[in-house]
Coordinates of C-alpha atoms and ligand atoms in Angstrom, one line a residue:
X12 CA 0.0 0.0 0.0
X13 CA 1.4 3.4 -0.9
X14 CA 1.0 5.9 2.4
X15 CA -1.2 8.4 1.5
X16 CA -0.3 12.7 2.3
X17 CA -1.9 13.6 4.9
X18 CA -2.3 17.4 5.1
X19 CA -4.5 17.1 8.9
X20 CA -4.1 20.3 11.3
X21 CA -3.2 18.4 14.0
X22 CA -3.5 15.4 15.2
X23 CA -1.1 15.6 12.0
X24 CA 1.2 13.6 10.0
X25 CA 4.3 11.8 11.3
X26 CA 7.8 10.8 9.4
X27 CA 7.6 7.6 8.1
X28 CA 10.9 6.5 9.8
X29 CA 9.7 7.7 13.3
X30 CA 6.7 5.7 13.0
X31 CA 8.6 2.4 11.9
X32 CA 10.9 2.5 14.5
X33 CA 8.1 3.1 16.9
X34 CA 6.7 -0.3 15.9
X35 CA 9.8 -1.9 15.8
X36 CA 10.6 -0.8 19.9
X37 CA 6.5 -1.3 20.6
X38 CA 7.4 -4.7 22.1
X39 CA 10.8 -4.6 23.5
X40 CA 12.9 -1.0 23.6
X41 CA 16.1 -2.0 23.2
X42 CA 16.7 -5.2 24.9
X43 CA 14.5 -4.0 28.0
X44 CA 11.9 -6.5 27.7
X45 CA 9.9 -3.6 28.1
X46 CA 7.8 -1.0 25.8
X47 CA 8.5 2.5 26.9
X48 CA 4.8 3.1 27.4
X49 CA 5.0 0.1 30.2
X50 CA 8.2 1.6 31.6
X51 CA 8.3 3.6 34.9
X52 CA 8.5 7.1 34.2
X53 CA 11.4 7.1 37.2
X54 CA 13.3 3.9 35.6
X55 CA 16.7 4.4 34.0
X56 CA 15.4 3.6 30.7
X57 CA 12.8 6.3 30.4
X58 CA 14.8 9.1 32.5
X59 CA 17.5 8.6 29.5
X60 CA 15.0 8.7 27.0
X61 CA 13.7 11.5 28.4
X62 CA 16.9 13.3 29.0
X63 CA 18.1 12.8 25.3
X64 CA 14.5 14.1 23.8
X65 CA 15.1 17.6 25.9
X66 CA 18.7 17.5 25.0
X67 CA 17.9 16.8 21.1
X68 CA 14.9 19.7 21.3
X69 CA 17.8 22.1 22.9
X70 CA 20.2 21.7 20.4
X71 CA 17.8 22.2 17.5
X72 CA 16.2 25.2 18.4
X73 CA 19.4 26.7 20.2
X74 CA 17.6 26.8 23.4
X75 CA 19.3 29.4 25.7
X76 CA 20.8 27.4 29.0
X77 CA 19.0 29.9 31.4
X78 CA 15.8 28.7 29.8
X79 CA 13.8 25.6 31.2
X80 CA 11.8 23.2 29.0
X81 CA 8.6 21.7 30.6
X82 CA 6.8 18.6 28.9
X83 CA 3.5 19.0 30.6
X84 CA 0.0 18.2 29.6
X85 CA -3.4 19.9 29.0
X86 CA -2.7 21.1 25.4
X87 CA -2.5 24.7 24.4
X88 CA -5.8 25.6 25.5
X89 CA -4.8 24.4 29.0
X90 CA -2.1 26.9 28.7
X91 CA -4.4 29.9 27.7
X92 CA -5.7 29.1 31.8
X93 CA -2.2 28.1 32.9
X94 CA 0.0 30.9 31.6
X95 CA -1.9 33.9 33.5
X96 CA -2.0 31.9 36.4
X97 CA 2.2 31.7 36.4
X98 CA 3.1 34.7 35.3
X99 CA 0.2 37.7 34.8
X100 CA 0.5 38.2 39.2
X101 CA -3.1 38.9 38.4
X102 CA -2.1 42.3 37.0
X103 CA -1.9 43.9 33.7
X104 CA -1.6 41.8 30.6
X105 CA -1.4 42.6 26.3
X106 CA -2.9 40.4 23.6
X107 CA -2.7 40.7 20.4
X108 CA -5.4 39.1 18.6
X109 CA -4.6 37.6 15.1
X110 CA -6.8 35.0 15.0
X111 CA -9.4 32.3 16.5
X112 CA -6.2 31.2 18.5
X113 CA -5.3 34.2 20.2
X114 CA -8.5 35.5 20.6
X115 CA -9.6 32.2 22.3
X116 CA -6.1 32.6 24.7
X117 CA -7.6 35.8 25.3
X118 CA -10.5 35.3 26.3
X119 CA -9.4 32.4 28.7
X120 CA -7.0 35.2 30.4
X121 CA -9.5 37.3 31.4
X122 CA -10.7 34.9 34.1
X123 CA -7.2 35.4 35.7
X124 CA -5.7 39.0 34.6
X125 CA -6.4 42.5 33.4
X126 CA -6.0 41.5 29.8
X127 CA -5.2 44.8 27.1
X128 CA -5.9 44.1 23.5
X129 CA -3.1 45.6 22.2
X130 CA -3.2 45.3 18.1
X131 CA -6.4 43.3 16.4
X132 CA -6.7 42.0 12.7
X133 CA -10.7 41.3 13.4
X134 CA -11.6 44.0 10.9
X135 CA -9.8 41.7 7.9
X136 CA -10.8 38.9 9.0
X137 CA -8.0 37.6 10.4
X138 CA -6.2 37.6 7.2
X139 CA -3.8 40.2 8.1
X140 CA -0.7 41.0 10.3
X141 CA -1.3 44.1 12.2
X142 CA 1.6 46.2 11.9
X143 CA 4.1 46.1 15.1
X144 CA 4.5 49.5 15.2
X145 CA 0.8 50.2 15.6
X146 CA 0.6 48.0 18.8
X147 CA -0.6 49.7 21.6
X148 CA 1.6 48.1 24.5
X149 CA 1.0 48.8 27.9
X150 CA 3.7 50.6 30.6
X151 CA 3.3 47.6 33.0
X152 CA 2.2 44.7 31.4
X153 CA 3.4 41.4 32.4
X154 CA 3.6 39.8 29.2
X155 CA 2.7 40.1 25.5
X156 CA 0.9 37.6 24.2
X157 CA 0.3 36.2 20.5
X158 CA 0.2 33.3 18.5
X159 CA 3.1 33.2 16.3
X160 CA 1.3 30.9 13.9
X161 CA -2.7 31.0 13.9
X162 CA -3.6 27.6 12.6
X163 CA -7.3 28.2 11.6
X164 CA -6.4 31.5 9.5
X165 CA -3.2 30.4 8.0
X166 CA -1.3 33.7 9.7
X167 CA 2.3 33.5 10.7
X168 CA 4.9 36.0 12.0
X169 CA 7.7 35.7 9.9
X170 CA 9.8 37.9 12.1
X171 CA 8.9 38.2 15.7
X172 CA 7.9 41.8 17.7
X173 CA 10.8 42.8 19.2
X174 CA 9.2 44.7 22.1
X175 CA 12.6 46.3 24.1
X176 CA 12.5 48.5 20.3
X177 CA 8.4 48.7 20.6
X178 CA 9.3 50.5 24.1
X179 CA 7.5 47.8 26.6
X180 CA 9.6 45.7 28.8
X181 CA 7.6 42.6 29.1
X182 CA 8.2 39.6 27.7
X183 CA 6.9 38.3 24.9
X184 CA 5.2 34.5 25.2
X185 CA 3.8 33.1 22.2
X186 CA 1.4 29.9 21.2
X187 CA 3.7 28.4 18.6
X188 CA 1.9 25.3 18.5
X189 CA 1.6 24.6 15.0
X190 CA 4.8 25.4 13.5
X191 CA 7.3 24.5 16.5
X192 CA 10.5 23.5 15.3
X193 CA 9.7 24.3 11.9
X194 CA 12.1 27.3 11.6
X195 CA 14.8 29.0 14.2
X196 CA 13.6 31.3 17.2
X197 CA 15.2 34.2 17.8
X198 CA 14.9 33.9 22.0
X199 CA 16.4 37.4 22.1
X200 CA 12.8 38.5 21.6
X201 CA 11.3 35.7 23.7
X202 CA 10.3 35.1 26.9
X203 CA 7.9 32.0 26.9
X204 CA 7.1 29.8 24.5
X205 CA 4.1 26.9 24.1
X206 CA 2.9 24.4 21.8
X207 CA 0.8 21.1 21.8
X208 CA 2.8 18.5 20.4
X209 CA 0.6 17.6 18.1
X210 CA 1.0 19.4 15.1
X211 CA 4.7 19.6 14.3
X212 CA 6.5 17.3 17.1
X213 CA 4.3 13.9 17.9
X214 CA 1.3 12.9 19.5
X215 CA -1.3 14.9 21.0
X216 CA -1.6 14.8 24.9
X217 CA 2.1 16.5 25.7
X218 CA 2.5 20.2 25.7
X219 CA 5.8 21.7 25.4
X220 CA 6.7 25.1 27.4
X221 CA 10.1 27.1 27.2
X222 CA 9.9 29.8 29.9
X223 CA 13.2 32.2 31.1
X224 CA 14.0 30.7 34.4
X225 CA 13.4 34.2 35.9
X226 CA 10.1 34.4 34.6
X227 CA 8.4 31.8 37.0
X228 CA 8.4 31.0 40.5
X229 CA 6.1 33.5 41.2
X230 CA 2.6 31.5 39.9
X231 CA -0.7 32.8 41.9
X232 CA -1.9 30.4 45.1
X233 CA -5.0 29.0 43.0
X234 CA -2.9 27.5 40.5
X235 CA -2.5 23.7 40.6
X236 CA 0.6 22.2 41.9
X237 CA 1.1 19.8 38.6
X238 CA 0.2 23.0 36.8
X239 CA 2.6 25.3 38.4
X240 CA 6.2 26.0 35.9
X241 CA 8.3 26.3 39.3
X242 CA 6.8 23.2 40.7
X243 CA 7.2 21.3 36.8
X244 CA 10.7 22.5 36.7
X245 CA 12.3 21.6 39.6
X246 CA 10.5 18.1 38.9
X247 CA 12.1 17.6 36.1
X248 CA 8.8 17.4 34.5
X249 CA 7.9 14.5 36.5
X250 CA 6.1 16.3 39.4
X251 CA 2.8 14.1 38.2
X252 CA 3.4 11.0 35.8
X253 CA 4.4 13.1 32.5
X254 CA 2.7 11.5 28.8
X255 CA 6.0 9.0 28.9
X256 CA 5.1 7.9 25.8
X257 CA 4.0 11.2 23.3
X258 CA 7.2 12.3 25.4
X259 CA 9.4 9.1 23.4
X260 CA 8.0 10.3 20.0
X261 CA 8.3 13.5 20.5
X262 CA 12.3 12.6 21.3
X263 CA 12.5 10.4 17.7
X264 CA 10.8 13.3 16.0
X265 CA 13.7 15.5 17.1
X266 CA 16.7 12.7 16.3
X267 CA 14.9 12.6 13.0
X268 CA 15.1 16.6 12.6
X269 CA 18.4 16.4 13.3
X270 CA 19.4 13.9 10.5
X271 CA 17.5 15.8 7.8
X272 CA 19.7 16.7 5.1
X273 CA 18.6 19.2 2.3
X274 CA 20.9 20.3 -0.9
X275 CA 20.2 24.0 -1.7
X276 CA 21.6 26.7 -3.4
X277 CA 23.3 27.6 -0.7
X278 CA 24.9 24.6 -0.3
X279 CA 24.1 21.2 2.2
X280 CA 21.9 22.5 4.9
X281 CA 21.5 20.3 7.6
X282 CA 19.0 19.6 10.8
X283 CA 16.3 22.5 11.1
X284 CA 18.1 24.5 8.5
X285 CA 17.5 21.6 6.3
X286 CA 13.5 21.2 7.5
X287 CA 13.2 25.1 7.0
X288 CA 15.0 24.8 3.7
X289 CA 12.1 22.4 2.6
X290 CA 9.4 24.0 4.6
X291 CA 10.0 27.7 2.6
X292 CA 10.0 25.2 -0.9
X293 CA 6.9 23.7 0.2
X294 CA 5.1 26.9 1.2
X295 CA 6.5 29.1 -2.6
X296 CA 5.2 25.5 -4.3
X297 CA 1.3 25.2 -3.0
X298 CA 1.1 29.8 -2.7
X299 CA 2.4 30.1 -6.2
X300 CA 0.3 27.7 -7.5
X301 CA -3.1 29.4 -6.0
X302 CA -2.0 32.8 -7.3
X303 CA -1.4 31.5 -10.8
X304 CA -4.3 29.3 -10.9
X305 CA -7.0 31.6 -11.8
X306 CA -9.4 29.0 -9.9
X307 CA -8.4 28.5 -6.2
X308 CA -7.8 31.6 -4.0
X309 CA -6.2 31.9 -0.5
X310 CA -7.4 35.4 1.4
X311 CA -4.3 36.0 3.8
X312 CA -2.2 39.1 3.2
X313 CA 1.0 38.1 1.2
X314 CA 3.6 38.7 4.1
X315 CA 1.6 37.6 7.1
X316 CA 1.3 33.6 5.1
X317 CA 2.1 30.3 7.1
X318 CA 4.0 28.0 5.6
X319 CA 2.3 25.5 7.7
X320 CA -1.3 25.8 7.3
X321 CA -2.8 27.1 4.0
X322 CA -6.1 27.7 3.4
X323 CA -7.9 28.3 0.3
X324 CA -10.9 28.6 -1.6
X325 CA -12.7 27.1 -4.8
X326 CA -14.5 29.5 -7.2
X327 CA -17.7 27.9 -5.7
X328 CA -18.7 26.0 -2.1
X329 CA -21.0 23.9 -4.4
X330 CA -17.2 22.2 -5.8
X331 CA -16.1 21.6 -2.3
X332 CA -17.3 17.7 -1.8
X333 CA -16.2 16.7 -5.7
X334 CA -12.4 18.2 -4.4
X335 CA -12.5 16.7 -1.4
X336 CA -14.1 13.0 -3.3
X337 CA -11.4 13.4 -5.4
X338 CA -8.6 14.3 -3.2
X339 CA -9.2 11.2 -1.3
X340 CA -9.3 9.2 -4.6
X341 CA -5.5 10.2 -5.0
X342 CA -4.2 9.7 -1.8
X343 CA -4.8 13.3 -0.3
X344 CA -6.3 13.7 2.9
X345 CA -7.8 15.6 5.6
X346 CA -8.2 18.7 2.9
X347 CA -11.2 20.0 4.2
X348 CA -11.3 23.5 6.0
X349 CA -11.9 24.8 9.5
X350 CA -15.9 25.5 9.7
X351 CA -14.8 29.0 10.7
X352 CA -13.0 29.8 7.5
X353 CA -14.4 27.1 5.4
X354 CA -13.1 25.9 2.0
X355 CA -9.8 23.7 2.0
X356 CA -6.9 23.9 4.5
X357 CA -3.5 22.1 3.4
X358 CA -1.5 21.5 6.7
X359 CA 2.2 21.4 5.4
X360 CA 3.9 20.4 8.7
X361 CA 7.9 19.4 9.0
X362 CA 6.6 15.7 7.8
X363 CA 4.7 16.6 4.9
X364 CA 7.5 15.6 1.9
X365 CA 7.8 17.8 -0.7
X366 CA 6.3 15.1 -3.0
X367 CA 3.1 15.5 -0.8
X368 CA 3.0 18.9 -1.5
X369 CA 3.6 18.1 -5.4
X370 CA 0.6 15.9 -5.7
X371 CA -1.4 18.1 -4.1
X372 CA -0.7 20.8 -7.2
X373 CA -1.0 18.3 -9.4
X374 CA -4.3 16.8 -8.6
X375 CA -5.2 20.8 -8.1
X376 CA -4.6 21.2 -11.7
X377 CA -6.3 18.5 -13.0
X378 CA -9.9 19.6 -11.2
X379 CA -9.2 23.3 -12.3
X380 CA -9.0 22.1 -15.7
X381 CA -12.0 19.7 -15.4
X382 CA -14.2 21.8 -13.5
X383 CA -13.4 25.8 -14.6
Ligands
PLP26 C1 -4.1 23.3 17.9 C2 -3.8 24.6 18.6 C3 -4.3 24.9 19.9 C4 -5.1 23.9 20.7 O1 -4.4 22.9 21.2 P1 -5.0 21.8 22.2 O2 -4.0 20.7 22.2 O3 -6.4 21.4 21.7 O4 -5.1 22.5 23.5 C5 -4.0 26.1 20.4 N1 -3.3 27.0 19.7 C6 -2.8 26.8 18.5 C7 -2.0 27.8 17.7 C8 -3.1 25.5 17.9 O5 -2.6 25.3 16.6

């Protein structure tokens, strides 16, 4: 059976390779007589597992030593709860809303802080990247929120805020959950960073959180003890039982990161220069192809576009099910759109070969020919 793409938004598609040796160790990780998910999370085995997975994720996105990284649970939404409890104090705190992501983390934040929207793309319909210099930061906040990649509006920040030059001293956190580790971080501008794993790194039911050590320690008395980043980090992320096993795949995800090899113009790129490399080919592939089709359409501002999550439109809703019938026909799946946007969303995550992409313009050719 050929795999077929699949272009999901998360639960998303995984490498190949990380999945067969998944199901190779299933029964017996290395020689342990064990699988890791029947493995104590406090055994040798796991604690190197898990040690080499943090390790692996530090290297690849050149995570500064003064920062911690938390493999908790609850998913991103938890977070939109969990964050303000950690670090708001209760006080002040800026969103910027850029789509249904932030706006939902904003909204959860206002059960715990003062929250200031400080910039808003509402008005376009989310298809837009408020400029930075038009953000209206507050003196005192405690953090700046956004989403650095909105996964329902197909809205990325190709360039972080860099908020000492905005004039506010607060640190920016952002919800990078669906394009984590698909380019660099420039942690000059960052404070916090959070993401489920499910989009770009492994399973669903593991968040991953970067904080600057001196950003936490000072979390408000409601929050829960397993939900507290002082509590997590001095655990080692094993203050409650951590998801051992999403933790594992999210470890061969990285080791397979780091192997990626990609031959450029600019020479032999390896690691996440290598995924970015292909990420950037796979975005210019499926974006110039819309714009030149005369048929399909995406709405999102030209500098503001993901390269993870595309969505796009056919001339008519009525063609949606024969695209979609047909997609799956050819191996393509998961194609269809978030109900708040509608139309087709391609999910173009780290895993998502070229070739996926490829097939994807190709059998978008063929129905613009047979049905325009
Ligand atoms: C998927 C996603 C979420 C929600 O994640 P959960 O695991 O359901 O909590 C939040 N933010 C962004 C940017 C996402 O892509």
């Amino acid at each position: 059976m050929t795999r077929p793409f699949n272009f999901a938004p998360g639960p998303a598609t995984l490498p190949l390779e990380v999945l067969q040796q998944a199901a190779n160790e299933m029964l017996d990780w290395r020689g342990t007589g064990m699988g890791v998910m029947e493995m104590s999370h406090r055994s040798k085995e796991f604690i190197s597992i898990a040690e080499q997975a943090e390790a692996d994720l530090r290297e690849i996105l050149s995570i500064p030593s003064n920062y911690k990284v938390l493999f908790m649970q609850g998913g991103a939404i938890a977070e939109n709860a969990v964050l303000p409890m950690n670090l708001s104090r209760g006080a002040r705190v800026d969103y910027a809303i850029t789509g249904s992501w932030s706006q939902k983390s904003a909204k959860e934040a206002r059960k715990y802080a003062d929250v200031h929207v400080v910039a808003s793309n509402e008005s376009d319909h989310h298809t837009t990247l408020p400029a930075y210099g038009s953000w209206q930061l507050s003196d005192n906040a405690a953090y700046v929120h956004v989403c650095s990649n909105e996964t329902v509006h197909g809205v990325e920040m190709h360039e972080l805020p860099d908020l000492a030059a905005l004039g506010s001293n607060a640190p920016l956190v952002m919800d990078c959950s669906s394009h984590i580790a698909s380019r660099t971080i420039d942690w000059s501008r960052v404070g916090m960073a959070y993401g489920g794993a499910q989009k770009n790194i492994g399973p669903a039911g593991m968040t991953m959180v970067i904080v600057r050590e001196d950003l936490i320690g000072h979390a408000m008395a409601i929050t829960p003890s397993a939900f507290d980043y002082k509590v997590v980090a001095d655990n080692g992320s094993m203050y409650n039982t951590p998801p051992t096993y999403a933790w594992y795949i999210a470890g061969l995800v990285f080791q397979w990161i780091k192997q990626q090899r990609e031959t450029t113009p600019q020479g032999e790129l390896t690691g996440l220069a290598a995924i970015e490399a292909r990420n950037v080919a796979k975005a210019a592939l499926l974006y110039g192809y819309l714009d030149e089709s005369g048929f399909y359409t995406n709405p999102v501002a030209v500098n503001a576009r993901s390269r993870m999550n595309v969505p796009f439109f056919l001339p008519s809703d009525d063609l949606n099910d024969a695209f979609l019938a047909g997609a799956k026909a050819h191996n393509l799946l998961q194609l269809k759109g978030h109900k708040i946007v509608g139309g087709m969303r391609a999910s173009i995550y780290n895993a998502m070969p070229l070739a996926g992409v490829q097939a994807l313009v190709s059998y978008m050719k063929d129905f613009a020919v047979s049905h325009g």
